[in-house]
mmCIF file of C-alpha atoms and ligand atoms in Angstrom:
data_model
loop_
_atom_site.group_PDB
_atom_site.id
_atom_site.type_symbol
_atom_site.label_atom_id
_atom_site.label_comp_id
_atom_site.label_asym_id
_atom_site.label_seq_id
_atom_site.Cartn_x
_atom_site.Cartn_y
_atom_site.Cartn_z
ATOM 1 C CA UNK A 1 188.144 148.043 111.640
ATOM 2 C CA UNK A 2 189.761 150.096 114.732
ATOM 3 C CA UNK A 3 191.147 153.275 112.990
ATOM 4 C CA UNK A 4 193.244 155.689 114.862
ATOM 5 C CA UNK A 5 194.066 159.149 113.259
ATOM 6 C CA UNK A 6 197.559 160.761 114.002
ATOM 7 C CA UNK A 7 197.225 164.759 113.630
ATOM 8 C CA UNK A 8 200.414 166.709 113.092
ATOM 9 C CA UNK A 9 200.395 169.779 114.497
ATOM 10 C CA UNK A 10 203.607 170.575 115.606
ATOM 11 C CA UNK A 11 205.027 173.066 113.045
ATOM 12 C CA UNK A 12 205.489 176.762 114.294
ATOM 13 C CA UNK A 13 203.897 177.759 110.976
ATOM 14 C CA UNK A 14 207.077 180.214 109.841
ATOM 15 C CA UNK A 15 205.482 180.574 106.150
ATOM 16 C CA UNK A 16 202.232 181.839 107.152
ATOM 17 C CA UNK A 17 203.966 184.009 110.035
ATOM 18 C CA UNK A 18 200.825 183.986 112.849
ATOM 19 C CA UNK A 19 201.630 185.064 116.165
ATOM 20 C CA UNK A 20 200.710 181.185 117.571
ATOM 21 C CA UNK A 21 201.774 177.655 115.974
ATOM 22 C CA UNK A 22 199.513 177.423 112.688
ATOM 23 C CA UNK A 23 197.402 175.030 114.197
ATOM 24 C CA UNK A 24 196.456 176.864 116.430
ATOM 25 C CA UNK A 25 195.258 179.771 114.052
ATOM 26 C CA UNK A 26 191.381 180.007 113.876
ATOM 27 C CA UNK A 27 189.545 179.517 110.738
ATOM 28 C CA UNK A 28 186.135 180.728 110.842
ATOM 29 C CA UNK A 29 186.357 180.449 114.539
ATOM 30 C CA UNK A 30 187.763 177.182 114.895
ATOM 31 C CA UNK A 31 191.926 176.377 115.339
ATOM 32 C CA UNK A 32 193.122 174.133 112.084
ATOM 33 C CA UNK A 33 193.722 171.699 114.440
ATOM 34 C CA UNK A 34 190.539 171.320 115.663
ATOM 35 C CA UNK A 35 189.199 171.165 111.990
ATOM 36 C CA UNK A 36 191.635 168.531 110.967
ATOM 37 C CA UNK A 37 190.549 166.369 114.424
ATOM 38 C CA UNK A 38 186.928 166.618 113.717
ATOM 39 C CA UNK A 39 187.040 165.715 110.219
ATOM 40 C CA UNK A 40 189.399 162.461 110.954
ATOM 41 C CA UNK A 41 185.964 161.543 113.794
ATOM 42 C CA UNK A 42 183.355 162.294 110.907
ATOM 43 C CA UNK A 43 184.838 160.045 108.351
ATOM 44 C CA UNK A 44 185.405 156.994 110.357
ATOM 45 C CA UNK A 45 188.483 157.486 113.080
ATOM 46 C CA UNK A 46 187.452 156.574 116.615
ATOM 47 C CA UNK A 47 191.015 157.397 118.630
ATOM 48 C CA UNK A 48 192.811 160.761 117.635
ATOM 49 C CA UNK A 49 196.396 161.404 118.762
ATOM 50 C CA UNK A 50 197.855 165.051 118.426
ATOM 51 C CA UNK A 51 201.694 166.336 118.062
ATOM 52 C CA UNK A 52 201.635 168.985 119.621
ATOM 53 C CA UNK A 53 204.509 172.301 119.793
ATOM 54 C CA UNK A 54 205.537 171.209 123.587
ATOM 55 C CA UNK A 55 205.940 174.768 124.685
ATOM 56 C CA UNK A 56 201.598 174.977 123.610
ATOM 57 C CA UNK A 57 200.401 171.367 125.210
ATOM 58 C CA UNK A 58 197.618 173.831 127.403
ATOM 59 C CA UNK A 59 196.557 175.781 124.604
ATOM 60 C CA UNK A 60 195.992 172.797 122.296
ATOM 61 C CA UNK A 61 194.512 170.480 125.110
ATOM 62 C CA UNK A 62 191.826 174.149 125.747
ATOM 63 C CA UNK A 63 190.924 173.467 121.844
ATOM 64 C CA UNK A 64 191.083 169.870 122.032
ATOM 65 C CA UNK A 65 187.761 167.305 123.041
ATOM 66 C CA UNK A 66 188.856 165.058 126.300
ATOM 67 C CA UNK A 67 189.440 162.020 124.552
ATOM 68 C CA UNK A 68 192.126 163.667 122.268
ATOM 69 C CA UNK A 69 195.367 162.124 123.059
ATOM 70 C CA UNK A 70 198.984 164.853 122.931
ATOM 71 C CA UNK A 71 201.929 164.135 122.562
ATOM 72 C CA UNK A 72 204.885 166.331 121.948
ATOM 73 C CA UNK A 73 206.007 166.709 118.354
ATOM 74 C CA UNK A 74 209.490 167.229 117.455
ATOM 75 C CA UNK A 75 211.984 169.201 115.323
ATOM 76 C CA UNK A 76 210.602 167.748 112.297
ATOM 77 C CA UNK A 77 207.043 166.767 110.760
ATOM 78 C CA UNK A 78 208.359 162.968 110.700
ATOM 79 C CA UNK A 79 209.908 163.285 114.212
ATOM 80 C CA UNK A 80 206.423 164.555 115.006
ATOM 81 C CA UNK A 81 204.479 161.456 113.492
ATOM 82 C CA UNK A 82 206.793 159.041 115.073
ATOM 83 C CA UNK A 83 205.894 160.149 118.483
ATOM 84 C CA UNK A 84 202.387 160.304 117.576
ATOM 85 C CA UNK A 85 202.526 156.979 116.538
ATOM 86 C CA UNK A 86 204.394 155.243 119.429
ATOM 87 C CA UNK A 87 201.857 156.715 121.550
ATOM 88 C CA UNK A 88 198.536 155.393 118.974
ATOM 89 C CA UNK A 89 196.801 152.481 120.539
ATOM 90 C CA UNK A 90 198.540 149.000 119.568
ATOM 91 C CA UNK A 91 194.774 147.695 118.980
ATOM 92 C CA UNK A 92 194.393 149.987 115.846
ATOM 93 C CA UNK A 93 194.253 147.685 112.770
ATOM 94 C CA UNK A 94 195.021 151.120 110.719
ATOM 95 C CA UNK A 95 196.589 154.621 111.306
ATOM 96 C CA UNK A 96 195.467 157.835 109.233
ATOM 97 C CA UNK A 97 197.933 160.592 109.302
ATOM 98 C CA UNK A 98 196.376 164.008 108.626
ATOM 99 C CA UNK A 99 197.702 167.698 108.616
ATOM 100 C CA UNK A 100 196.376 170.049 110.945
ATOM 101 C CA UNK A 101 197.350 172.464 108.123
ATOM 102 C CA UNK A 102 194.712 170.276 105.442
ATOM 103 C CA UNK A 103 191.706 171.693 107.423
ATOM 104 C CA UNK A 104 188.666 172.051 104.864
ATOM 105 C CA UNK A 105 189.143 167.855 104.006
ATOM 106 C CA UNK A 106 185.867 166.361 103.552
ATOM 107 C CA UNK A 107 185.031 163.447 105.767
ATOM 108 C CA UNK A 108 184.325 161.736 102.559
ATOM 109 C CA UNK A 109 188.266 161.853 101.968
ATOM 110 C CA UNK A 110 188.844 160.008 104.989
ATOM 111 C CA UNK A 111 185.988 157.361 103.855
ATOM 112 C CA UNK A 112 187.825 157.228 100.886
ATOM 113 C CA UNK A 113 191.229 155.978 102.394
ATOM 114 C CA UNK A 114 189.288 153.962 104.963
ATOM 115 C CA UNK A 115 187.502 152.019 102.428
ATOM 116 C CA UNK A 116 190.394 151.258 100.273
ATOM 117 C CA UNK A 117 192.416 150.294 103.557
ATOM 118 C CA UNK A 118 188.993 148.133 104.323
ATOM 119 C CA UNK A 119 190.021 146.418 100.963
ATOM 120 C CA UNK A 120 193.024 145.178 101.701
ATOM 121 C CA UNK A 121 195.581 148.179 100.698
ATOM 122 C CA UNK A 122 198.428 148.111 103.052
ATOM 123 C CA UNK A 123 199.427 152.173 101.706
ATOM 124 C CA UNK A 124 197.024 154.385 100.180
ATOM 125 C CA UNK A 125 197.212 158.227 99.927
ATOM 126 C CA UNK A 126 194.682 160.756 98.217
ATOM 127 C CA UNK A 127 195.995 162.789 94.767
ATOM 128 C CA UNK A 128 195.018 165.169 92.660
ATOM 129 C CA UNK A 129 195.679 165.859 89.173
ATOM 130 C CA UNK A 130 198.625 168.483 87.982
ATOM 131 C CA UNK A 131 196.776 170.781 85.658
ATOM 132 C CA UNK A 132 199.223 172.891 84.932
ATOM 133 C CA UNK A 133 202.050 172.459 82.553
ATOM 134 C CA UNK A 134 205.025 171.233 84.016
ATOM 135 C CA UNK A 135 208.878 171.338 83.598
ATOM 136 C CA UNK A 136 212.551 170.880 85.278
ATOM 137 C CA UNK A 137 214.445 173.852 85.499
ATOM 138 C CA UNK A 138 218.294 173.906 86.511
ATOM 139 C CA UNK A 139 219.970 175.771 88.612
ATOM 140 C CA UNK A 140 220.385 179.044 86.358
ATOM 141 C CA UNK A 141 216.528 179.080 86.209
ATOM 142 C CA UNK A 142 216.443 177.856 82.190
ATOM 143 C CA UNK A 143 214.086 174.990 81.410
ATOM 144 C CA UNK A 144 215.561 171.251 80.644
ATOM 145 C CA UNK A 145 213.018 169.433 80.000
ATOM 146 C CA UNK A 146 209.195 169.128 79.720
ATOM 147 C CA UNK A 147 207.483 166.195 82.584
ATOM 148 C CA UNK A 148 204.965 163.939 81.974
ATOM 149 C CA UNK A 149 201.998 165.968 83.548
ATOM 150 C CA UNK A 150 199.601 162.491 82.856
ATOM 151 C CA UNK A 151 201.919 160.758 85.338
ATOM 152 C CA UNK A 152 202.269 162.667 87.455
ATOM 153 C CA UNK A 153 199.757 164.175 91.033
ATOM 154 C CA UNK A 154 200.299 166.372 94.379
ATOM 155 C CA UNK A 155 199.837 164.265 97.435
ATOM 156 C CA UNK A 156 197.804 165.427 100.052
ATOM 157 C CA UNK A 157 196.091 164.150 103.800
ATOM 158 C CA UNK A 158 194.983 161.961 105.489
ATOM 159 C CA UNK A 159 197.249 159.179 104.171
ATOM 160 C CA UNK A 160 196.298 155.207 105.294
ATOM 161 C CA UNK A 161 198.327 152.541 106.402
ATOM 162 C CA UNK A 162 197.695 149.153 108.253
ATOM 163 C CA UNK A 163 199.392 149.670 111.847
ATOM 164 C CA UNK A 164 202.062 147.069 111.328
ATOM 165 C CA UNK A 165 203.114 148.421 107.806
ATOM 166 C CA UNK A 166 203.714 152.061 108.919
ATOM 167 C CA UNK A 167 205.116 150.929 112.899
ATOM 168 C CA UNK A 168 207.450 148.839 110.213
ATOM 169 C CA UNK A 169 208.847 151.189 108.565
ATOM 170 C CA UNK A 170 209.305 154.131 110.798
ATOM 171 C CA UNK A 171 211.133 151.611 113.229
ATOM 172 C CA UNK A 172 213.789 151.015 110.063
ATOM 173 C CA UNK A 173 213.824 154.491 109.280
ATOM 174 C CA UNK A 174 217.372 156.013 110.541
ATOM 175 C CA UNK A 175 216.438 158.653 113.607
ATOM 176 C CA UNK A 176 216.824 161.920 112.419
ATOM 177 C CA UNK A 177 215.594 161.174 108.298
ATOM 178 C CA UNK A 178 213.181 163.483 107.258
ATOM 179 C CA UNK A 179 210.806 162.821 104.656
ATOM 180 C CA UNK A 180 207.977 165.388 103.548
ATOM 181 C CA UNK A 181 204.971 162.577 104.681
ATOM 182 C CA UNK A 182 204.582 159.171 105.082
ATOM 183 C CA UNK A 183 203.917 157.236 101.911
ATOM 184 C CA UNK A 184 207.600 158.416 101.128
ATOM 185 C CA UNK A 185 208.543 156.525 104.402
ATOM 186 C CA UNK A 186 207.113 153.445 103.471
ATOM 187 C CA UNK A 187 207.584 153.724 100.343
ATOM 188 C CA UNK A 188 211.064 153.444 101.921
ATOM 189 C CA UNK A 189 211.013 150.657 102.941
ATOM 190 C CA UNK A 190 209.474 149.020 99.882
ATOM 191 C CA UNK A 191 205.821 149.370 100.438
ATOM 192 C CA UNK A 192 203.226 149.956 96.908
ATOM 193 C CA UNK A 193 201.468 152.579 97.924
ATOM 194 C CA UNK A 194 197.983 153.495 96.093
ATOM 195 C CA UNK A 195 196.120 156.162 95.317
ATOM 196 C CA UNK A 196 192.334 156.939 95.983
ATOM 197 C CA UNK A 197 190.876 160.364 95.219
ATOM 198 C CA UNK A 198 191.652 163.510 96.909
ATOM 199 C CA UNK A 199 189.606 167.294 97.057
ATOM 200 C CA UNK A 200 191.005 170.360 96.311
ATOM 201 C CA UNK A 201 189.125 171.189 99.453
ATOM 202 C CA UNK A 202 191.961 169.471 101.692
ATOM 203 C CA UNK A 203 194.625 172.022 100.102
ATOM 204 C CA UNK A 204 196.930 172.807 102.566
ATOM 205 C CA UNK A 205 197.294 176.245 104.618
ATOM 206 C CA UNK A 206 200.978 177.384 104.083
ATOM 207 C CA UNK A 207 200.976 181.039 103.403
ATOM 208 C CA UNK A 208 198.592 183.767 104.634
ATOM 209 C CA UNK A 209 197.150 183.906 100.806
ATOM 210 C CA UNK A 210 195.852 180.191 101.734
ATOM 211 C CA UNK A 211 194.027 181.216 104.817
ATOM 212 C CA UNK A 212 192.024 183.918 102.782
ATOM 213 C CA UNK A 213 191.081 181.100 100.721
ATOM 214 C CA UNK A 214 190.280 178.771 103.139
ATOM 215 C CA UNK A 215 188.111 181.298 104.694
ATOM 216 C CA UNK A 216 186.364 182.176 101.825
ATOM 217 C CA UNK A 217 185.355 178.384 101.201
ATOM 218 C CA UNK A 218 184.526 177.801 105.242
ATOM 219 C CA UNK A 219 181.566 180.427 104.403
ATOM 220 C CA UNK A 220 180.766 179.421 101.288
HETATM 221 N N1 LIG B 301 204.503 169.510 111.562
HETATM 222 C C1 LIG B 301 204.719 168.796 112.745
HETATM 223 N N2 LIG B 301 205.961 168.841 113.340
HETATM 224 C C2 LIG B 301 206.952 169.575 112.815
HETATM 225 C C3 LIG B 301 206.760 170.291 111.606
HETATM 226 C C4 LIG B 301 205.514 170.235 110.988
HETATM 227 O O1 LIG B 301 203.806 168.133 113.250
HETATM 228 N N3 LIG B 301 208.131 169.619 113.457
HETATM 229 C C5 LIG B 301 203.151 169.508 110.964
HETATM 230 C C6 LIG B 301 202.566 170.923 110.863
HETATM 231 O O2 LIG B 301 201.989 171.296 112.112
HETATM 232 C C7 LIG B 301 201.586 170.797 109.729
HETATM 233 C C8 LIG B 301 202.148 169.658 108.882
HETATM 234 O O3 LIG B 301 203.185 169.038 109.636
HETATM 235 O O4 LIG B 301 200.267 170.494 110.149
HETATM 236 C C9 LIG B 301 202.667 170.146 107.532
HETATM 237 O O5 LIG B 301 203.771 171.002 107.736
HETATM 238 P P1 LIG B 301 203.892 172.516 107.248
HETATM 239 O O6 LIG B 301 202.713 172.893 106.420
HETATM 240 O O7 LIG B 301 205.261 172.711 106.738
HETATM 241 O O8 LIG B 301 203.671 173.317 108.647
HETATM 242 P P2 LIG B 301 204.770 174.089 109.482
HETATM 243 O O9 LIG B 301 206.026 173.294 109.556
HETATM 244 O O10 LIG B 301 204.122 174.462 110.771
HETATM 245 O O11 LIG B 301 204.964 175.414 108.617
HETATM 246 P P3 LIG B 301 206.354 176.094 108.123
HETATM 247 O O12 LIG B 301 207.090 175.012 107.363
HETATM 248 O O13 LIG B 301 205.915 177.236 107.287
HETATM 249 O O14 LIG B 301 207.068 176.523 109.381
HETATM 250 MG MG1 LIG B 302 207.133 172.875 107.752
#
């Protein structure tokens, strides 16, 4: 199976307020985004394309093995993964999408999603469990209701798709949508998406308070 991993990493990172694009923010010596590319090659991924902030193509390509594909991103993470993925090799059978932000993901995550793409899943994304209670608030802040924690999980990277599924449904997806990833765009377009296991180790890196964490577990 010819896998091809799409990285997006072309998000200026306003949350966690660096002085470069957060993917470009070293953890334990290493950008995010070259974290993210060298899990997707450990787990299974043999072509890697990058979105990439235009403005920092040089500074990503510095960080970046030879064989690393870029591509500008755009305004938005699903403008980003489009480009990515009109520029992903048309001989990939499947297409991982990964955050650069997700950078402590085990490999094994990625053998996860590979294995249950392997199996025949056209859509499959790792989950967690909610363990916290969980309720809808309104606008004035008051509670309205109590949700079914048992039915419900946090989404997290690299998500799978077979090539023609997610090429599908980004080409009927209007221009300028924007969804938060990409099980939401095929699930879009009427697509079951599954589930496989994910790692509290792939949390993402949003606010500075994340990248002390992440630290912490890169010298653990
Ligand atoms: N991303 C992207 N293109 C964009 C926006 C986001 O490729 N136009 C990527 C980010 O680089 C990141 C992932 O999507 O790896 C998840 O986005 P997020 O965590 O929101 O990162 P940023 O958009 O960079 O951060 P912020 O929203 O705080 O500015
Ligand atoms: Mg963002």
């Amino acid at each position: 199976m010819h896998a091809v991993g799409i990285v997006a990493a072309a998000g200026s990172g306003l949350r966690l307020g660096a002085d470069v694009p957060k993917a470009l923010v070293p953890l334990a010596g290493r950008p995010l985004v070259r974290w993210a590319v060298d899990t997707l090659r450990a787990g299974g991924v043999t072509e890697v394309v990058v979105a990439v902030p235009a403005a920092d193509r040089a500074a990503f390509a510095a960080v970046l093995p030879d064989d690393v594909v870029l591509v500008d991103g755009g305004a938005t993470r699903t403008a980003s993964v489009r480009a990515a993925l009109s520029a992903a090799s048309a001989a990939a059978d499947v297409v991982l999408v990964h955050d650069a932000a997700r950078p402590l993901t085990p490999p094994e995550v990625v053998g996860r999603v590979l294995a249950a793409l392997e199996a025949g899943a056209r859509a499959v994304v790792p989950v967690l469990p909610v363990v916290d209670t969980t309720v809808a608030v309104g606008p004035d802040g008051m509670i309205t209701g109590a949700l079914p924690r048992e039915q419900i999980r946090r989404v997290q990277t690299p998500q799978g798709f077979s090539r023609a599924t997610l090429v599908q449904a980004y080409g009927r997806l209007p221009t300028h949508a924007e969804l938060t990833d990409d099980a939401a765009v095929v699930h879009s377009a009427g697509v079951k998406v599954g589930t496989v296991a994910g790692d509290e180790r792939a949390a993402k890196v949003t606010v500075a308070h994340d990248l002390v964490l992440a630290e912490l577990q890169a010298r653990a």
